[in-house]
Tab-separated table of C-alpha atoms in Angstrom:
chain	number	residue	atom	x	y	z
A	1	MET	CA	19.071	4.371	-39.688
A	2	ARG	CA	20.308	3.127	-36.311
A	3	VAL	CA	20.477	5.553	-33.398
A	4	ALA	CA	21.919	4.724	-29.989
A	5	TRP	CA	20.311	6.050	-26.826
A	6	THR	CA	22.115	6.171	-23.509
A	7	ILE	CA	20.753	6.230	-19.967
A	8	VAL	CA	23.177	7.846	-17.559
A	9	GLY	CA	23.165	6.513	-14.012
A	10	LEU	CA	25.422	6.866	-11.014
A	11	GLY	CA	28.672	5.399	-12.284
A	12	ALA	CA	26.997	3.330	-15.001
A	13	VAL	CA	26.059	3.827	-18.633
A	14	ALA	CA	23.869	1.618	-20.771
A	15	VAL	CA	22.956	1.953	-24.435
A	16	VAL	CA	19.751	1.093	-26.266
A	17	THR	CA	19.556	0.986	-30.063
A	18	LEU	CA	16.436	2.027	-31.948
A	19	LEU	CA	15.450	1.605	-35.564
A	20	LEU	CA	14.041	4.737	-37.144
A	21	ALA	CA	12.444	5.141	-40.527
A	22	PRO	CA	14.971	5.231	-43.399
A	23	ASN	CA	15.194	9.001	-43.488
A	24	GLY	CA	14.653	9.625	-39.777
A	25	THR	CA	16.833	12.134	-37.986
A	26	VAL	CA	17.439	12.868	-34.353
A	27	ALA	CA	17.689	16.414	-33.148
A	28	GLY	CA	19.806	17.456	-30.196
A	29	SER	CA	18.262	17.861	-26.751
A	30	SER	CA	17.159	21.160	-25.296
A	31	LEU	CA	15.983	22.045	-21.835
A	32	ASP	CA	12.303	22.358	-21.071
A	33	GLY	CA	12.031	25.488	-18.965
A	34	ALA	CA	9.064	24.103	-17.049
A	35	GLU	CA	10.909	21.222	-15.447
A	36	GLY	CA	14.473	21.403	-16.778
A	37	VAL	CA	14.495	18.157	-18.741
A	38	PRO	CA	15.429	17.325	-22.351
A	39	SER	CA	12.857	17.972	-25.017
A	40	ALA	CA	11.773	15.114	-27.246
A	41	PRO	CA	13.734	14.610	-30.466
A	42	THR	CA	11.934	16.125	-33.418
A	43	SER	CA	11.886	12.753	-35.180
A	44	ILE	CA	9.861	11.066	-32.440
A	45	PRO	CA	6.726	10.704	-34.621
A	46	LEU	CA	8.708	8.112	-36.581
A	47	LEU	CA	8.850	5.879	-33.517
A	48	GLU	CA	6.131	3.491	-32.491
A	49	ALA	CA	4.210	5.172	-29.673
A	50	SER	CA	4.612	2.324	-27.193
A	51	ARG	CA	8.344	2.141	-27.946
A	52	ARG	CA	8.620	5.864	-27.325
A	53	ALA	CA	6.960	5.581	-23.920
A	54	GLU	CA	9.228	2.698	-22.947
A	55	LEU	CA	12.533	4.152	-24.102
A	56	LEU	CA	12.085	7.878	-23.647
A	57	GLY	CA	10.269	7.825	-20.355
A	58	ALA	CA	7.943	10.533	-21.631
A	59	ASP	CA	5.118	11.571	-19.355
A	60	ALA	CA	3.056	12.119	-22.511
A	61	PRO	CA	0.858	9.129	-23.396
A	62	PRO	CA	0.629	7.512	-26.831
A	63	THR	CA	-1.191	9.749	-29.277
A	64	THR	CA	-3.925	7.124	-29.710
A	65	THR	CA	-5.661	7.526	-26.363
A	66	ALA	CA	-9.278	6.529	-25.877
A	67	PRO	CA	-12.049	9.012	-26.738
A	68	ALA	CA	-12.677	11.651	-24.097
A	69	PRO	CA	-15.902	13.147	-22.785
A	70	ALA	CA	-17.430	15.875	-24.917
A	71	LEU	CA	-16.121	18.669	-22.715
A	72	ALA	CA	-12.553	17.423	-22.845
A	73	PRO	CA	-11.819	15.980	-26.310
A	74	PRO	CA	-8.493	14.206	-26.814
A	75	THR	CA	-5.705	16.098	-28.513
A	76	VAL	CA	-2.463	14.992	-30.069
A	77	ALA	CA	0.381	14.819	-27.572
A	78	THR	CA	3.235	17.065	-28.675
A	79	THR	CA	4.974	17.557	-25.351
A	80	ALA	CA	8.511	16.875	-24.277
A	81	PRO	CA	9.306	13.927	-22.020
A	82	ALA	CA	9.745	14.738	-18.358
A	83	GLY	CA	11.743	13.010	-15.666
A	84	PRO	CA	14.554	10.499	-16.198
A	85	VAL	CA	15.105	10.106	-19.931
A	86	LEU	CA	17.309	8.436	-22.503
A	87	VAL	CA	19.780	10.918	-23.959
A	88	PRO	CA	20.536	10.615	-27.715
A	89	GLN	CA	24.127	9.729	-28.560
A	90	PRO	CA	25.625	9.731	-32.099
A	91	ARG	CA	26.870	6.135	-32.056
A	92	SER	CA	25.661	2.564	-32.419
A	93	ALA	CA	25.749	-0.162	-29.795
A	94	PRO	CA	24.181	-3.563	-29.129
A	95	PRO	CA	20.650	-3.272	-27.746
A	96	LEU	CA	19.981	-4.039	-24.094
A	97	SER	CA	16.709	-5.485	-22.854
A	98	ALA	CA	14.722	-3.760	-20.122
A	99	PRO	CA	15.858	-6.330	-17.503
A	100	GLU	CA	19.475	-5.775	-18.574
A	101	LEU	CA	19.056	-2.014	-18.286
A	102	PHE	CA	17.523	-2.495	-14.860
A	103	GLU	CA	20.455	-4.584	-13.662
A	104	ALA	CA	22.985	-2.158	-15.161
A	105	LEU	CA	21.540	1.072	-13.798
A	106	TYR	CA	19.157	0.641	-10.888
A	107	VAL	CA	20.828	0.903	-7.456
A	108	GLY	CA	17.869	1.773	-5.211
A	109	PRO	CA	16.992	-0.536	-2.323
A	110	MET	CA	13.206	-0.768	-2.695
A	111	GLY	CA	13.047	-2.576	-6.030
A	112	ARG	CA	15.460	-5.322	-5.031
A	113	ARG	CA	13.601	-6.513	-1.937
A	114	GLY	CA	11.086	-9.288	-1.729
A	115	LEU	CA	7.567	-8.396	-0.687
A	116	ASP	CA	7.927	-10.332	2.562
A	117	GLU	CA	11.615	-9.687	3.237
A	118	VAL	CA	11.873	-8.463	6.838
A	119	VAL	CA	13.985	-5.323	7.290
A	120	VAL	CA	13.098	-4.439	10.895
A	121	GLU	CA	11.127	-6.006	13.724
A	122	ALA	CA	7.524	-4.829	13.925
A	123	ALA	CA	6.917	-2.254	16.659
A	124	THR	CA	3.327	-3.352	17.127
A	125	GLY	CA	0.651	-5.253	15.264
A	126	PRO	CA	-1.013	-3.761	12.172
A	127	PRO	CA	-4.111	-1.588	12.541
A	128	PRO	CA	-7.125	-3.795	13.363
A	129	PRO	CA	-9.839	-4.447	10.776
A	130	VAL	CA	-12.508	-1.771	10.487
A	131	PRO	CA	-16.195	-2.596	11.045
A	132	GLU	CA	-18.270	-3.648	8.067
A	133	GLY	CA	-19.363	-0.651	5.997
A	134	VAL	CA	-16.408	1.494	7.105
A	135	ALA	CA	-13.701	2.559	4.645
A	136	PRO	CA	-10.333	1.073	5.643
A	137	LEU	CA	-8.339	4.152	4.571
A	138	THR	CA	-10.557	6.773	6.240
A	139	GLY	CA	-12.463	5.130	9.085
A	140	VAL	CA	-15.640	6.707	7.682
A	141	ALA	CA	-18.826	4.878	6.690
A	142	ALA	CA	-19.221	4.223	2.961
A	143	ALA	CA	-21.449	2.225	0.646
A	144	PRO	CA	-20.539	-1.501	0.646
A	145	GLU	CA	-20.260	-1.587	-3.147
A	146	LEU	CA	-17.555	1.084	-3.019
A	147	LEU	CA	-15.539	-0.828	-0.458
A	148	ALA	CA	-15.697	-4.161	-2.276
A	149	ARG	CA	-13.232	-3.062	-4.946
A	150	PRO	CA	-9.506	-2.375	-5.236
A	151	ALA	CA	-7.931	0.994	-4.561
A	152	VAL	CA	-6.832	3.233	-7.430
A	153	VAL	CA	-3.459	4.985	-7.162
A	154	VAL	CA	-2.936	7.990	-9.437
A	155	LYS	CA	0.403	9.754	-9.920
A	156	ILE	CA	-0.404	13.492	-9.975
A	157	ASP	CA	1.700	16.440	-11.070
A	158	ASN	CA	2.701	19.149	-8.580
A	159	SER	CA	4.327	21.762	-10.767
A	160	PRO	CA	2.810	25.278	-10.631
A	161	ARG	CA	1.244	24.813	-14.071
A	162	ALA	CA	-0.519	21.664	-12.884
A	163	ARG	CA	-2.585	23.533	-10.299
A	164	PRO	CA	-5.388	23.272	-9.481
A	165	GLN	CA	-5.199	19.472	-9.454
A	166	ALA	CA	-8.190	17.171	-9.661
A	167	GLY	CA	-8.698	14.240	-7.310
A	168	LEU	CA	-6.494	15.286	-4.387
A	169	ILE	CA	-9.257	16.576	-2.164
A	170	GLU	CA	-11.421	13.528	-2.946
A	171	ALA	CA	-8.700	10.941	-2.267
A	172	ASP	CA	-8.878	8.741	0.825
A	173	LEU	CA	-5.103	8.993	1.160
A	174	VAL	CA	-2.470	11.189	-0.519
A	175	TYR	CA	1.294	10.658	-0.483
A	176	GLU	CA	3.687	13.461	-1.349
A	177	GLU	CA	7.141	12.349	-2.489
A	178	LEU	CA	10.340	14.129	-3.454
A	179	VAL	CA	11.473	13.716	-7.072
A	180	GLU	CA	14.427	15.005	-9.069
A	181	GLY	CA	15.260	18.706	-9.101
A	182	GLY	CA	13.885	19.378	-5.612
A	183	THR	CA	10.239	19.169	-6.698
A	184	SER	CA	7.521	16.884	-5.379
A	185	ARG	CA	4.685	14.828	-6.796
A	186	PHE	CA	1.616	13.141	-5.395
A	187	ALA	CA	0.257	9.625	-5.334
A	188	ALA	CA	-3.478	9.881	-4.679
A	189	VAL	CA	-5.208	6.741	-3.394
A	190	LEU	CA	-8.936	6.644	-4.131
A	191	HIS	CA	-10.921	3.728	-2.751
A	192	SER	CA	-14.192	4.828	-1.119
A	193	THR	CA	-14.715	7.710	-3.581
A	194	ASP	CA	-14.667	8.395	-7.319
A	195	ALA	CA	-13.431	11.547	-9.026
A	196	ALA	CA	-11.797	13.102	-12.044
A	197	VAL	CA	-8.021	12.981	-11.525
A	198	GLY	CA	-4.959	14.687	-12.918
A	199	PRO	CA	-2.787	15.976	-14.348
A	200	VAL	CA	-1.361	12.455	-14.437
A	201	ARG	CA	2.405	12.067	-14.490
A	202	SER	CA	5.061	9.367	-14.427
A	203	PHE	CA	6.093	6.478	-12.192
A	204	ARG	CA	9.102	6.700	-9.860
A	205	SER	CA	10.851	3.991	-7.844
A	206	THR	CA	9.591	5.517	-4.557
A	207	ASP	CA	6.108	4.462	-5.664
A	208	ILE	CA	7.010	0.826	-5.019
A	209	GLY	CA	6.640	1.419	-1.298
A	210	LEU	CA	3.325	3.199	-1.790
A	211	VAL	CA	1.524	0.500	-3.788
A	212	THR	CA	2.768	-2.743	-2.237
A	213	SER	CA	0.738	-2.356	0.986
A	214	LEU	CA	-2.558	-1.745	-0.837
A	215	GLU	CA	-3.422	-5.325	-1.927
A	216	ARG	CA	-2.835	-5.120	-5.700
A	217	PRO	CA	-4.219	-1.655	-6.507
A	218	LEU	CA	-4.875	-0.182	-9.945
A	219	LEU	CA	-2.078	2.212	-10.925
A	220	SER	CA	-2.603	5.242	-13.168
A	221	TRP	CA	0.639	6.654	-14.565
A	222	SER	CA	1.645	8.481	-17.721
A	223	GLY	CA	4.911	6.726	-18.561
A	224	ALA	CA	8.414	5.939	-17.378
A	225	ASN	CA	11.861	5.236	-18.743
A	226	ALA	CA	12.822	1.637	-19.508
A	227	VAL	CA	14.351	1.044	-16.072
A	228	PHE	CA	11.393	2.299	-14.056
A	229	ALA	CA	8.935	0.602	-16.434
A	230	GLU	CA	10.705	-2.688	-15.801
A	231	LEU	CA	10.576	-2.000	-12.071
A	232	LEU	CA	6.839	-1.351	-12.271
A	233	ARG	CA	6.244	-4.628	-14.132
A	234	ARG	CA	7.649	-6.470	-11.098
A	235	GLN	CA	5.174	-4.947	-8.622
A	236	PRO	CA	1.815	-6.346	-7.434
A	237	VAL	CA	-0.296	-3.750	-9.254
A	238	VAL	CA	-2.809	-3.665	-12.091
A	239	ASP	CA	-1.406	-1.456	-14.846
A	240	ARG	CA	-3.904	1.238	-15.831
A	241	GLY	CA	-1.482	3.466	-17.706
A	242	THR	CA	-2.178	5.266	-20.957
A	243	SER	CA	-2.149	2.095	-23.043
A	244	GLN	CA	-4.615	0.360	-20.711
A	245	ALA	CA	-7.338	2.942	-19.913
A	246	PRO	CA	-8.978	6.094	-21.356
A	247	TYR	CA	-7.133	9.398	-20.893
A	248	TRP	CA	-7.666	12.820	-22.464
A	249	ARG	CA	-6.113	16.278	-22.692
A	250	ASP	CA	-7.629	19.211	-20.830
A	251	ARG	CA	-7.382	22.052	-23.366
A	252	SER	CA	-7.524	24.668	-20.629
A	253	ARG	CA	-4.089	23.512	-19.446
A	254	ARG	CA	-0.643	23.588	-21.040
A	255	ALA	CA	1.090	20.345	-21.967
A	256	PRO	CA	2.529	18.278	-20.379
A	257	HIS	CA	0.408	19.328	-17.391
A	258	ASP	CA	-2.903	18.456	-19.041
A	259	LEU	CA	-3.299	14.663	-19.046
A	260	MET	CA	-6.542	13.734	-17.269
A	261	THR	CA	-8.717	10.721	-16.545
A	262	ASP	CA	-11.235	9.606	-13.908
A	263	THR	CA	-11.573	6.677	-11.563
A	264	PRO	CA	-14.630	5.063	-13.261
A	265	SER	CA	-12.656	4.970	-16.519
A	266	LEU	CA	-9.629	3.563	-14.718
A	267	ARG	CA	-11.672	0.909	-12.947
A	268	GLY	CA	-13.639	-0.318	-15.940
A	269	ASP	CA	-14.973	-3.740	-14.964
A	270	ILE	CA	-11.890	-4.751	-12.966
A	271	THR	CA	-12.590	-6.431	-9.637
A	272	GLY	CA	-10.345	-7.235	-6.709
A	273	ALA	CA	-9.808	-6.911	-2.981
A	274	GLY	CA	-9.869	-3.637	-1.112
A	275	PRO	CA	-6.843	-2.334	0.793
A	276	PRO	CA	-6.173	-3.149	4.460
A	277	PRO	CA	-6.523	-0.445	7.135
A	278	HIS	CA	-3.508	1.864	7.239
A	279	PHE	CA	-4.289	3.792	10.430
A	280	VAL	CA	-6.119	3.572	13.743
A	281	TYR	CA	-8.954	6.055	14.296
A	282	ARG	CA	-10.308	7.530	17.504
A	283	SER	CA	-13.962	7.661	18.441
A	284	PRO	CA	-15.643	11.075	18.888
A	285	ASP	CA	-15.372	10.902	22.702
A	286	ASP	CA	-11.690	9.926	22.805
A	287	PRO	CA	-9.228	12.602	23.952
A	288	VAL	CA	-6.739	13.903	21.398
A	289	ALA	CA	-3.086	13.679	22.369
A	290	GLY	CA	-0.482	16.283	21.479
A	291	VAL	CA	-0.002	20.026	21.675
A	292	GLU	CA	-2.453	22.545	20.244
A	293	GLN	CA	-0.974	24.230	17.182
A	294	GLU	CA	-2.617	26.232	14.406
A	295	ARG	CA	0.185	26.102	11.848
A	296	VAL	CA	3.015	23.719	10.949
A	297	ASP	CA	5.576	24.547	8.261
A	298	VAL	CA	7.467	21.756	6.516
A	299	ARG	CA	10.164	21.791	3.854
A	300	ILE	CA	10.133	19.191	1.074
A	301	GLY	CA	12.696	19.692	-1.645
A	302	ASN	CA	12.841	23.355	-2.616
A	303	GLN	CA	9.346	24.173	-1.380
A	304	THR	CA	7.964	25.134	2.025
A	305	ILE	CA	4.431	23.946	2.762
A	306	SER	CA	2.221	25.302	5.533
A	307	TRP	CA	-0.502	23.209	7.112
A	308	ARG	CA	-3.000	25.513	8.831
A	309	TRP	CA	-5.798	24.473	11.166
A	310	ASN	CA	-9.077	26.213	10.342
A	311	GLY	CA	-10.984	24.797	13.303
A	312	VAL	CA	-12.327	21.849	11.302
A	313	GLN	CA	-9.600	20.630	8.947
A	314	TRP	CA	-6.002	21.258	7.934
A	315	GLU	CA	-5.483	23.536	4.937
A	316	ARG	CA	-2.491	23.237	2.645
A	317	TRP	CA	-0.762	26.542	1.861
A	318	LEU	CA	2.149	27.279	-0.465
A	319	GLY	CA	3.920	30.178	1.191
A	320	SER	CA	1.325	32.923	1.586
A	321	SER	CA	-1.138	31.398	-0.906
A	322	PRO	CA	-3.621	28.558	-0.446
A	323	HIS	CA	-3.045	25.474	-2.605
A	324	PRO	CA	-6.193	25.387	-4.773
A	325	SER	CA	-8.155	22.366	-5.979
A	326	THR	CA	-10.629	21.957	-8.820
A	327	VAL	CA	-13.511	21.867	-6.325
A	328	GLY	CA	-12.502	24.612	-3.910
A	329	PRO	CA	-10.141	27.472	-3.117
A	330	VAL	CA	-7.837	25.394	-0.906
A	331	LEU	CA	-6.878	21.745	-0.442
A	332	THR	CA	-7.934	20.358	2.930
A	333	THR	CA	-7.517	17.130	4.858
A	334	ASP	CA	-8.407	15.733	8.257
A	335	ASN	CA	-4.959	14.402	9.155
A	336	VAL	CA	-1.383	15.134	8.109
A	337	VAL	CA	1.510	12.731	8.719
A	338	LEU	CA	4.991	14.188	8.266
A	339	GLN	CA	7.019	11.003	7.864
A	340	ARG	CA	10.799	11.531	7.915
A	341	VAL	CA	12.588	9.190	5.526
A	342	ALA	CA	16.007	8.867	3.925
A	343	TYR	CA	16.190	9.642	0.207
A	344	LEU	CA	18.792	7.537	-1.612
A	345	PRO	CA	19.987	7.568	-5.253
A	346	SER	CA	17.922	5.366	-7.557
A	347	GLY	CA	20.809	5.072	-10.027
A	348	LEU	CA	19.250	7.422	-12.588
A	349	VAL	CA	19.613	11.124	-13.313
A	350	ASP	CA	17.327	13.412	-15.266
A	351	GLY	CA	18.249	15.349	-18.374
A	352	ALA	CA	19.550	18.244	-16.300
A	353	GLY	CA	21.872	15.951	-14.353
A	354	SER	CA	19.796	15.865	-11.157
A	355	VAL	CA	19.817	12.597	-9.236
A	356	VAL	CA	16.452	10.838	-9.176
A	357	PRO	CA	15.883	10.067	-5.464
A	358	GLU	CA	14.181	7.051	-3.934
A	359	ALA	CA	12.594	7.167	-0.492
A	360	GLU	CA	13.571	4.395	1.905
A	361	LEU	CA	10.152	3.365	3.184
A	362	LEU	CA	11.199	0.274	5.123
A	363	GLY	CA	12.699	0.337	8.603
A	364	THR	CA	11.892	2.886	11.270
A	365	GLY	CA	12.073	6.621	11.854
A	366	THR	CA	10.308	9.605	13.343
A	367	ALA	CA	7.097	11.327	12.329
A	368	THR	CA	4.971	14.303	13.304
A	369	ILE	CA	1.210	13.828	13.221
A	370	LEU	CA	-1.309	16.643	12.846
A	371	THR	CA	-4.887	15.830	13.835
A	372	ALA	CA	-7.789	17.788	15.358
A	373	GLY	CA	-5.711	20.948	15.733
A	374	ARG	CA	-2.996	19.171	17.698
A	375	VAL	CA	0.536	18.032	16.903
A	376	GLN	CA	2.046	14.820	18.242
A	377	GLU	CA	5.444	13.185	17.735
A	378	ALA	CA	5.502	9.517	16.769
A	379	THR	CA	7.693	6.664	15.549
A	380	TRP	CA	7.022	4.939	12.235
A	381	THR	CA	7.905	1.318	11.576
A	382	ARG	CA	7.508	-0.853	8.489
A	383	PRO	CA	8.995	-4.360	8.475
A	384	THR	CA	8.254	-5.451	4.864
A	385	LEU	CA	7.015	-4.066	1.571
A	386	ARG	CA	3.725	-5.890	1.940
A	387	SER	CA	3.116	-4.634	5.486
A	388	VAL	CA	1.474	-1.357	6.487
A	389	THR	CA	3.500	1.408	8.130
A	390	THR	CA	2.533	1.814	11.782
A	391	PHE	CA	2.754	5.054	13.761
A	392	THR	CA	3.205	4.656	17.506
A	393	ASP	CA	3.491	7.001	20.485
A	394	VAL	CA	6.046	6.927	23.311
A	395	GLU	CA	4.138	4.088	24.965
A	396	GLY	CA	4.220	1.968	21.819
A	397	GLU	CA	0.517	2.380	21.073
A	398	HIS	CA	-0.958	3.294	17.710
A	399	VAL	CA	-1.464	7.040	17.293
A	400	ALA	CA	-5.197	7.512	16.750
A	401	LEU	CA	-6.216	9.768	13.856
A	402	THR	CA	-9.434	11.654	13.224
A	403	PRO	CA	-11.718	9.631	10.931
A	404	GLY	CA	-11.380	11.118	7.475
A	405	ARG	CA	-8.792	11.778	4.792
A	406	THR	CA	-5.040	11.695	5.443
A	407	TRP	CA	-1.971	13.192	3.728
A	408	VAL	CA	1.419	11.577	4.239
A	409	VAL	CA	4.318	13.891	3.366
A	410	LEU	CA	7.590	11.981	2.905
A	411	VAL	CA	9.990	14.529	4.377
A	412	ASP	CA	13.734	14.164	3.825
A	413	ALA	CA	15.219	13.123	7.152
């Protein structure tokens, strides 16, 4: 039986044809109340698992994941795909390859630029190298063996059912990005630390701008549709998705918010270079610029986040409730960067018809930086995909952060 699948983009439609088992059937789509996306067809078990991940864009991994630790045994994935998906259509059509689908549907700017293509003139030089034995993403001393390895980037869920997340409070650097439907997700960058991480979710085109400045990092992701998977294959990353590394299901969580792994499993025996410094850090005796402020509220998508200074670090609150982590009652960080960016259409929509946005991370714009209980306005500039984003003050100097962990929230400008 031949079944055609269609990806709907902005003004473009492409069709992919699958071969099912002789008696396979395809059920109609229904909305998943958790994230408002189509549920998987009931005949999906008839499809090869890798083909399912490629064509359906399901966040669920193949059902043949590696064995899990004793406390978290693997379970069979029975969840619906989330994010941009292929919608079943009752007709046949010639198959299109992933590159053809990419060319037909993808309209975002990030994936069509060369790594060294200059978009804007640099405002200043990149952050200087850190001293030996200091982590480039935190400015804090760390064991040399931890620094002589590539960074790991993990896509982490941010739906209410995904909380508390693992790995966010341990990450050297966390990015928060807007995705379809007004929700957000995280990209946690772990370099000088190791931790359990998850729930792991899918790749988006915004992630291009997050990984290309990290010197070929390892990327943990749970899946993507054919267009985004093709986009990922073109990036300077080491694929550590569900077909490349051990993952397991946390039975205390509800699918699809239960896919977990850890950085030692993701790293395996892979070697490589560490990331370059992304920020400039102040010494303990340096004055801190900006205005004293104990709370900063920021809107990203349909959610308002509060960053509250507790005298030592910034706490992340969701309305009147602290955002919990698996190791404490509230997520904390030493620095927060509210980077204002333009979100543009990627060319794809999700099953509910919501446009999948892509953050424009090249060029220049404004930012607000929270550090040491103070708030300072800044300008961000990034000339190329390979270069690091710089944050400068009114005098054109790098804004100095407190040594430690940093969150970058990509706020819609």
